[in-house]
Amino acid sequence: MSNPERVLVLDTVMDRGGAETMAMNYLRHMDRSKVTYDFLVNRDYRAAYEDEIESLGSHVYRMCPMYPQYFGQYKKEFREFLSTHPEYRIIHSNLEERSYFPLRIAAEMGVPVRIAHAHNRPVGFNVKSIFREYFRARLPRYVTHMFACGQEAGDWLFGVKNRSKVIQQRNAIDTSLYRFDPQTAASVRAEFSASPNTLVLGHVGRFFPQKNHEFLIDIFQALHAQHPDSVLWLVGGGELDDSLKNQIRAKVSGLGLEDSVQFLGVRSDVNRILQGMNAFVLPSLYEGLPVTMIEAQAAGLPCTISDKVPAQCDVTGNVQTVALDAAPKVWAQRILSQVGNDAQAEINHRAEGVAKVTQAGYDIVTNAEWLQSFYLSSLQEAIRS
C-alpha cells in the first residue's frame, strides 16, 4: 500500500480560528490513506488542535515568528526545512500576503504545487499595511493556484485582475453536527442558566480587534435595555495575555452587565453551544467568509452582520445586514425584529438550516472529496508539464 500524499499547510498557529477550523474539517474528512496534512506554524506554544492533529497521524512543525524583525531568519529556516523535507510536493498556505515568503522559496526550490489561500479582507491603514501591499502585489507570480473563501477576500489578496483564476474553496462544515435539536438546546441553556424565555444573543470569534467586541457590547447594552430578559454568550479566546478580552470584561463590568454577558472561552463544542442561542451577531470591521457564519446558519440561527462582512455569507436567506456606523439602538431593534415569539415556529424554522447550508454547497463530505482530487490531479499535471 502506497503512502499518502502529504500536503504541507502553512499557518500561524493551530488554535480554534476560522482558517484553522476549516483545515481541520477537511483533514477529518479526506481519505487520509490518499491525502493528508502536516502543519508548519510560527508560534512556539502548543495550540488547541495539536492533540487531534497528532491523533490523525499528522505532524506539527515550528519555525520562528513572521514579524518584520524575523523575516530574514524565517526565510533561512524555511529554506532549510524544505531541504530536509523533500517529501512535500504540495504546499497550501493560509498566511495571506505573508505567503509571499515561503511560496517564493518553494518556487525557487521546485515544489510543484503552491497554493495561496485568501481568508480575509483587511481594511484601514497602519504600519502593517505597507508590508501587506508590498507582499500581496508580488505573491501571484509565485503561486500555481489561488484559493479564496469568497470573492472579496480573493480580490484583496490576488487583485481583481486575477479574479477569473481564483478558485473558491468553501468553508465547509460537517452539517450533521449542527442540526437543530430542541433537547440539546434546552440542555445547553440550562448549563448556562438561561431560562426557556431568555433571549440568548450569541457571538463566536477570537478576541481580536477585527471582531469589534467593543461595539458588540454597546449593541448588547442597547438590546438589554429594550429586552431585559436577555444574555450575551461570547465564545472564543484571544492572544496569550488575553489583553483585549480583559478590556472587554472591564467594559462589561463598568456597564453593570456582569450577570448578562457570559464569557464561554475556547470551546470544542461550538456546534452544541449554537443550539442554545436565539440569534447570532457579527459586527466585524472586516471578514473574508467566516466559518462561524456557515455554522450559525446550519444551526438555523437568524444572523445579523455588519456591512463590512461580505453579503456572500448569506447562504440561507436568514441573514440581515446593518451598517457598521448605525447606532447600537438600531442594531438592537433589527436583531429583535428577527426573533419571533412562536416557539414551535422557531423550531420548525431552525430545523431547515442544515438542508439550506447543504444545498448551498457547504457540506464537508462533498467538498473534501473535491479537494482531495484537486490536490492529486494538480500534482500529476505539474509533474507532466
Short mmCIF file of C-alpha atoms in Angstrom, two decimals:
data_model
loop_
_atom_site.label_atom_id
_atom_site.label_comp_id
_atom_site.label_asym_id
_atom_site.label_seq_id
_atom_site.Cartn_x
_atom_site.Cartn_y
_atom_site.Cartn_z
CA MET A 1 0.00 0.00 0.00
CA SER A 2 1.46 3.37 -1.04
CA ASN A 3 1.94 6.22 1.40
CA PRO A 4 -0.46 9.18 1.27
CA GLU A 5 0.49 12.44 -0.41
CA ARG A 6 1.43 14.74 2.46
CA VAL A 7 0.32 18.34 1.96
CA LEU A 8 2.21 20.94 3.98
CA VAL A 9 -0.22 23.51 5.38
CA LEU A 10 1.29 26.83 6.46
CA ASP A 11 -0.49 28.66 9.27
CA THR A 12 0.34 30.91 12.20
CA VAL A 13 -0.94 28.68 14.98
CA MET A 14 -3.43 25.80 15.08
CA ASP A 15 -5.87 27.34 17.53
CA ARG A 16 -9.64 27.43 17.04
CA GLY A 17 -9.75 30.21 14.45
CA GLY A 18 -11.61 30.25 11.15
CA ALA A 19 -8.88 29.11 8.75
CA GLU A 20 -7.62 26.57 11.26
CA THR A 21 -11.08 25.13 11.86
CA MET A 22 -11.61 24.87 8.10
CA ALA A 23 -8.32 22.99 7.65
CA MET A 24 -9.30 20.59 10.43
CA ASN A 25 -12.72 19.98 8.85
CA TYR A 26 -11.03 18.95 5.62
CA LEU A 27 -8.37 16.84 7.35
CA ARG A 28 -11.02 14.87 9.23
CA HIS A 29 -13.00 14.10 6.08
CA MET A 30 -10.37 13.39 3.44
CA ASP A 31 -9.31 9.83 2.73
CA ARG A 32 -6.09 10.06 4.73
CA SER A 33 -4.72 6.93 3.09
CA LYS A 34 -4.51 9.04 -0.09
CA VAL A 35 -4.02 12.63 1.07
CA THR A 36 -3.24 14.04 4.48
CA TYR A 37 -1.98 17.25 6.07
CA ASP A 38 1.07 18.24 8.07
CA PHE A 39 1.32 21.74 9.54
CA LEU A 40 4.13 24.27 9.75
CA VAL A 41 3.34 27.04 12.26
CA ASN A 42 5.24 30.01 13.60
CA ARG A 43 4.23 30.10 17.25
CA ASP A 44 6.21 28.22 19.89
CA TYR A 45 3.32 27.10 22.09
CA ARG A 46 1.15 24.00 21.80
CA ALA A 47 -2.22 25.04 20.40
CA ALA A 48 -5.78 23.75 20.75
CA TYR A 49 -5.90 21.47 17.70
CA GLU A 50 -2.49 19.83 18.06
CA ASP A 51 -3.59 16.79 20.07
CA GLU A 52 -6.20 15.95 17.44
CA ILE A 53 -3.78 16.62 14.60
CA GLU A 54 -1.33 14.09 16.00
CA SER A 55 -4.11 11.58 16.71
CA LEU A 56 -4.96 11.70 13.00
CA GLY A 57 -1.39 10.81 12.07
CA SER A 58 -0.29 14.32 11.10
CA HIS A 59 2.71 16.35 12.25
CA VAL A 60 3.13 19.89 13.53
CA TYR A 61 6.45 21.64 12.83
CA ARG A 62 7.50 25.02 14.24
CA MET A 63 9.51 27.94 12.97
CA CYS A 64 10.27 31.48 14.11
CA PRO A 65 7.52 34.15 14.09
CA MET A 66 6.76 36.06 10.90
CA TYR A 67 7.34 39.51 12.34
CA PRO A 68 9.44 42.02 10.34
CA GLN A 69 12.46 41.57 12.61
CA TYR A 70 12.39 37.82 11.87
CA PHE A 71 11.81 37.90 8.10
CA GLY A 72 15.43 37.04 7.32
CA GLN A 73 15.50 34.23 9.85
CA TYR A 74 12.18 32.86 8.61
CA LYS A 75 13.42 32.67 5.02
CA LYS A 76 16.57 30.85 6.12
CA GLU A 77 14.65 28.40 8.31
CA PHE A 78 12.05 27.71 5.64
CA ARG A 79 14.67 27.01 3.00
CA GLU A 80 16.39 24.61 5.38
CA PHE A 81 13.06 22.95 6.17
CA LEU A 82 12.30 22.21 2.52
CA SER A 83 15.83 20.92 2.02
CA THR A 84 15.34 18.37 4.78
CA HIS A 85 11.73 17.55 3.81
CA PRO A 86 11.67 16.87 0.07
CA GLU A 87 8.51 14.78 0.54
CA TYR A 88 6.35 17.91 0.40
CA ARG A 89 5.31 18.41 -3.20
CA ILE A 90 2.16 20.38 -2.35
CA ILE A 91 2.14 23.45 -0.11
CA HIS A 92 -1.14 25.06 0.94
CA SER A 93 -0.53 28.41 2.62
CA ASN A 94 -3.07 30.14 4.86
CA LEU A 95 -0.66 33.00 5.64
CA GLU A 96 -2.42 35.55 3.43
CA GLU A 97 0.05 38.11 1.97
CA ARG A 98 2.89 36.61 4.04
CA SER A 99 2.63 33.55 1.80
CA TYR A 100 4.96 35.52 -0.45
CA PHE A 101 7.99 34.44 1.59
CA PRO A 102 7.53 30.66 1.73
CA LEU A 103 5.94 30.28 -1.71
CA ARG A 104 8.69 32.26 -3.38
CA ILE A 105 11.27 29.97 -1.79
CA ALA A 106 9.15 26.91 -2.66
CA ALA A 107 9.05 28.05 -6.30
CA GLU A 108 12.81 28.52 -6.36
CA MET A 109 13.27 25.04 -4.89
CA GLY A 110 10.95 23.38 -7.38
CA VAL A 111 7.91 22.49 -5.26
CA PRO A 112 5.35 21.63 -8.00
CA VAL A 113 2.06 22.74 -6.37
CA ARG A 114 1.97 26.01 -4.43
CA ILE A 115 -1.42 27.21 -3.19
CA ALA A 116 -2.04 30.60 -1.58
CA HIS A 117 -5.38 30.85 0.20
CA ALA A 118 -7.20 34.14 0.90
CA HIS A 119 -9.28 34.04 4.08
CA ASN A 120 -9.72 37.70 4.93
CA ARG A 121 -10.19 41.22 3.59
CA PRO A 122 -8.28 43.70 5.80
CA VAL A 123 -9.39 47.32 5.79
CA GLY A 124 -7.86 50.54 7.03
CA PHE A 125 -4.25 51.66 7.03
CA ASN A 126 -1.48 51.15 9.58
CA VAL A 127 2.19 50.19 9.60
CA LYS A 128 1.29 46.60 8.65
CA SER A 129 -0.44 47.89 5.52
CA ILE A 130 2.89 48.89 3.97
CA PHE A 131 4.19 45.34 4.23
CA ARG A 132 0.85 43.88 3.16
CA GLU A 133 0.69 45.87 -0.04
CA TYR A 134 4.29 45.05 -0.96
CA PHE A 135 3.89 41.31 -0.38
CA ARG A 136 0.48 40.80 -1.93
CA ALA A 137 1.50 42.65 -5.11
CA ARG A 138 4.35 40.18 -5.58
CA LEU A 139 2.63 37.00 -4.39
CA PRO A 140 0.73 35.86 -7.54
CA ARG A 141 3.84 35.20 -9.62
CA TYR A 142 4.99 32.52 -7.17
CA VAL A 143 1.75 30.54 -6.82
CA THR A 144 0.40 27.79 -9.03
CA HIS A 145 -3.14 28.07 -7.66
CA MET A 146 -5.09 30.85 -6.00
CA PHE A 147 -7.75 29.88 -3.46
CA ALA A 148 -10.22 32.12 -1.62
CA CYS A 149 -13.08 31.61 0.81
CA GLY A 150 -15.07 34.25 -1.07
CA GLN A 151 -14.81 36.81 -3.85
CA GLU A 152 -13.92 39.82 -1.71
CA ALA A 153 -11.09 38.00 0.07
CA GLY A 154 -9.76 36.81 -3.29
CA ASP A 155 -9.95 40.28 -4.81
CA TRP A 156 -7.98 41.70 -1.90
CA LEU A 157 -5.14 39.17 -1.91
CA PHE A 158 -4.77 38.50 -5.62
CA GLY A 159 -6.27 41.60 -7.25
CA VAL A 160 -9.44 41.94 -9.29
CA LYS A 161 -7.42 41.29 -12.46
CA ASN A 162 -6.86 37.71 -11.27
CA ARG A 163 -10.48 37.07 -10.28
CA SER A 164 -11.07 34.56 -13.09
CA LYS A 165 -8.12 32.49 -11.85
CA VAL A 166 -9.24 32.27 -8.24
CA ILE A 167 -10.80 29.02 -7.04
CA GLN A 168 -13.35 29.25 -4.27
CA GLN A 169 -12.69 26.65 -1.63
CA ARG A 170 -15.76 26.69 0.54
CA ASN A 171 -15.51 26.97 4.31
CA ALA A 172 -17.41 23.71 4.54
CA ILE A 173 -18.60 22.07 7.75
CA ASP A 174 -19.98 18.75 8.89
CA THR A 175 -23.58 19.91 8.70
CA SER A 176 -24.87 16.86 10.60
CA LEU A 177 -23.27 18.24 13.77
CA TYR A 178 -25.29 21.46 13.62
CA ARG A 179 -28.80 20.14 13.03
CA PHE A 180 -31.10 21.90 15.48
CA ASP A 181 -32.38 19.72 18.31
CA PRO A 182 -34.72 21.20 20.95
CA GLN A 183 -33.48 18.85 23.68
CA THR A 184 -29.86 19.84 23.08
CA ALA A 185 -30.89 23.49 23.06
CA ALA A 186 -32.64 23.09 26.42
CA SER A 187 -29.64 21.28 27.89
CA VAL A 188 -27.19 23.97 26.80
CA ARG A 189 -29.38 26.76 28.09
CA ALA A 190 -29.74 25.02 31.45
CA GLU A 191 -25.96 24.59 31.64
CA PHE A 192 -25.50 28.35 31.38
CA SER A 193 -28.54 29.25 33.50
CA ALA A 194 -30.66 30.67 30.69
CA SER A 195 -34.38 30.16 31.23
CA PRO A 196 -36.60 28.94 28.39
CA ASN A 197 -37.84 32.51 27.84
CA THR A 198 -34.46 34.25 28.00
CA LEU A 199 -33.24 35.73 24.72
CA VAL A 200 -29.73 34.42 24.11
CA LEU A 201 -27.66 36.51 21.72
CA GLY A 202 -24.51 34.74 20.56
CA HIS A 203 -21.13 35.54 19.05
CA VAL A 204 -18.27 33.23 18.11
CA GLY A 205 -14.90 34.80 17.40
CA ARG A 206 -11.44 35.34 18.78
CA PHE A 207 -10.82 38.44 20.83
CA PHE A 208 -9.02 40.35 18.08
CA PRO A 209 -9.80 43.98 17.08
CA GLN A 210 -11.25 42.76 13.77
CA LYS A 211 -14.21 41.18 15.56
CA ASN A 212 -15.25 44.53 17.10
CA HIS A 213 -16.15 43.28 20.57
CA GLU A 214 -16.24 46.84 21.93
CA PHE A 215 -19.15 47.69 19.66
CA LEU A 216 -20.75 44.31 20.26
CA ILE A 217 -21.05 45.16 23.95
CA ASP A 218 -22.64 48.51 23.03
CA ILE A 219 -25.15 46.65 20.87
CA PHE A 220 -25.99 44.27 23.67
CA GLN A 221 -26.36 47.10 26.18
CA ALA A 222 -28.96 48.67 23.88
CA LEU A 223 -30.70 45.35 23.31
CA HIS A 224 -30.72 44.55 27.03
CA ALA A 225 -32.37 47.91 27.75
CA GLN A 226 -35.18 47.02 25.34
CA HIS A 227 -35.36 43.35 26.34
CA PRO A 228 -34.12 42.91 29.95
CA ASP A 229 -34.52 39.12 29.92
CA SER A 230 -31.55 38.66 27.61
CA VAL A 231 -27.97 37.43 27.79
CA LEU A 232 -24.93 37.54 25.52
CA TRP A 233 -22.73 34.48 25.07
CA LEU A 234 -19.19 35.22 23.89
CA VAL A 235 -17.37 32.16 22.58
CA GLY A 236 -13.66 32.42 21.84
CA GLY A 237 -10.22 33.12 23.23
CA GLY A 238 -7.58 35.68 22.41
CA GLU A 239 -3.85 36.17 22.49
CA LEU A 240 -1.85 34.52 25.26
CA ASP A 241 -2.10 37.55 27.55
CA ASP A 242 -5.85 37.98 26.89
CA SER A 243 -5.37 41.77 26.92
CA LEU A 244 -8.36 42.58 24.68
CA LYS A 245 -10.53 40.00 26.40
CA ASN A 246 -9.71 41.62 29.75
CA GLN A 247 -10.58 45.06 28.33
CA ILE A 248 -13.97 43.74 27.28
CA ARG A 249 -14.52 42.22 30.72
CA ALA A 250 -13.75 45.60 32.26
CA LYS A 251 -16.20 47.32 29.92
CA VAL A 252 -18.92 44.80 30.75
CA SER A 253 -18.32 45.38 34.44
CA GLY A 254 -18.36 49.15 34.02
CA LEU A 255 -21.76 48.93 32.33
CA GLY A 256 -23.15 46.71 35.09
CA LEU A 257 -23.73 43.80 32.71
CA GLU A 258 -21.68 41.15 34.54
CA ASP A 259 -24.74 38.98 35.12
CA SER A 260 -25.84 39.16 31.49
CA VAL A 261 -22.63 38.77 29.48
CA GLN A 262 -21.04 35.34 29.72
CA PHE A 263 -17.51 34.57 28.52
CA LEU A 264 -17.63 30.93 27.47
CA GLY A 265 -14.00 30.74 26.38
CA VAL A 266 -12.49 28.48 23.74
CA ARG A 267 -14.89 25.61 23.08
CA SER A 268 -14.58 22.32 21.25
CA ASP A 269 -18.39 22.04 21.11
CA VAL A 270 -19.38 25.20 19.23
CA ASN A 271 -21.94 23.15 17.29
CA ARG A 272 -23.65 22.36 20.59
CA ILE A 273 -23.40 25.89 22.02
CA LEU A 274 -25.08 27.34 18.92
CA GLN A 275 -28.14 25.21 19.69
CA GLY A 276 -28.82 27.23 22.82
CA MET A 277 -28.74 30.64 21.12
CA ASN A 278 -31.72 32.53 19.70
CA ALA A 279 -29.79 34.88 17.42
CA PHE A 280 -26.25 35.39 16.18
CA VAL A 281 -24.47 38.71 15.63
CA LEU A 282 -21.21 39.53 13.83
CA PRO A 283 -20.39 43.28 13.80
CA SER A 284 -16.88 42.75 12.38
CA LEU A 285 -14.72 45.52 10.93
CA TYR A 286 -13.83 43.16 8.07
CA GLU A 287 -14.10 39.48 7.15
CA GLY A 288 -13.47 37.05 4.33
CA LEU A 289 -16.24 34.48 4.57
CA PRO A 290 -16.14 33.27 8.18
CA VAL A 291 -16.76 29.64 9.06
CA THR A 292 -18.83 30.79 12.03
CA MET A 293 -21.44 32.24 9.70
CA ILE A 294 -21.88 28.90 7.95
CA GLU A 295 -22.07 27.16 11.33
CA ALA A 296 -24.65 29.60 12.71
CA GLN A 297 -26.84 29.25 9.63
CA ALA A 298 -26.63 25.46 9.74
CA ALA A 299 -27.92 25.70 13.31
CA GLY A 300 -30.84 27.70 11.92
CA LEU A 301 -29.99 30.92 13.72
CA PRO A 302 -31.16 34.30 12.44
CA CYS A 303 -27.96 36.28 11.88
CA THR A 304 -27.17 39.99 11.89
CA ILE A 305 -23.90 41.13 10.31
CA SER A 306 -22.19 44.44 9.62
CA ASP A 307 -21.96 45.83 6.12
CA LYS A 308 -18.23 45.11 6.26
CA VAL A 309 -18.94 41.37 6.24
CA PRO A 310 -19.42 40.08 2.67
CA ALA A 311 -23.05 39.59 1.66
CA GLN A 312 -21.86 36.29 0.18
CA CYS A 313 -22.01 34.99 3.77
CA ASP A 314 -25.78 34.69 3.44
CA VAL A 315 -26.30 31.19 2.07
CA THR A 316 -29.73 30.58 3.60
CA GLY A 317 -31.64 33.86 3.33
CA ASN A 318 -31.58 34.09 7.13
CA VAL A 319 -29.01 36.89 7.37
CA GLN A 320 -29.62 40.64 7.64
CA THR A 321 -27.04 43.41 7.23
CA VAL A 322 -26.81 46.57 9.33
CA ALA A 323 -24.48 49.48 8.63
CA LEU A 324 -21.47 49.44 10.92
CA ASP A 325 -21.95 53.13 11.64
CA ALA A 326 -25.59 52.64 12.68
CA ALA A 327 -26.34 53.36 16.33
CA PRO A 328 -26.32 50.42 18.78
CA LYS A 329 -30.04 51.04 19.36
CA VAL A 330 -30.69 50.46 15.65
CA TRP A 331 -28.72 47.22 15.75
CA ALA A 332 -30.71 46.11 18.78
CA GLN A 333 -34.04 46.83 17.09
CA ARG A 334 -33.00 44.95 13.96
CA ILE A 335 -31.87 41.92 15.96
CA LEU A 336 -35.08 41.85 17.97
CA SER A 337 -37.14 42.11 14.76
CA GLN A 338 -35.71 38.75 13.66
CA VAL A 339 -36.60 36.91 16.85
CA GLY A 340 -40.13 35.53 16.88
CA ASN A 341 -42.38 34.73 19.83
CA ASP A 342 -43.79 31.47 18.43
CA ALA A 343 -41.63 28.69 19.91
CA GLN A 344 -42.89 25.97 17.56
CA ALA A 345 -42.41 28.17 14.51
CA GLU A 346 -38.84 28.85 15.64
CA ILE A 347 -38.14 25.12 15.99
CA ASN A 348 -39.53 24.43 12.51
CA HIS A 349 -37.57 27.29 11.00
CA ARG A 350 -34.30 26.32 12.66
CA ALA A 351 -34.63 22.72 11.56
CA GLU A 352 -34.33 23.92 7.94
CA GLY A 353 -30.81 25.27 8.47
CA VAL A 354 -28.83 22.13 7.64
CA ALA A 355 -30.73 21.46 4.43
CA LYS A 356 -30.22 25.04 3.23
CA VAL A 357 -26.49 25.06 4.01
CA THR A 358 -26.06 21.69 2.31
CA GLN A 359 -27.99 22.87 -0.74
CA ALA A 360 -25.73 25.94 -0.90
CA GLY A 361 -22.74 23.61 -1.24
CA TYR A 362 -21.15 23.91 2.20
CA ASP A 363 -21.30 20.31 3.41
CA ILE A 364 -17.81 18.97 4.12
CA VAL A 365 -18.17 15.47 2.67
CA THR A 366 -18.53 16.56 -0.96
CA ASN A 367 -16.01 19.39 -0.56
CA ALA A 368 -13.36 17.15 1.00
CA GLU A 369 -13.68 14.71 -1.89
CA TRP A 370 -13.25 17.58 -4.33
CA LEU A 371 -10.18 19.00 -2.57
CA GLN A 372 -8.51 15.61 -2.30
CA SER A 373 -8.96 15.05 -6.03
CA PHE A 374 -7.75 18.58 -6.75
CA TYR A 375 -4.50 18.04 -4.88
CA LEU A 376 -3.72 14.79 -6.65
CA SER A 377 -4.70 15.88 -10.15
CA SER A 378 -2.85 19.21 -9.81
CA LEU A 379 0.28 17.38 -8.73
CA GLN A 380 0.10 14.96 -11.63
CA GLU A 381 -0.46 17.80 -14.06
CA ALA A 382 2.51 19.72 -12.64
CA ILE A 383 4.76 16.67 -12.90
CA ARG A 384 3.75 16.02 -16.52
CA SER A 385 4.47 19.59 -17.50
#
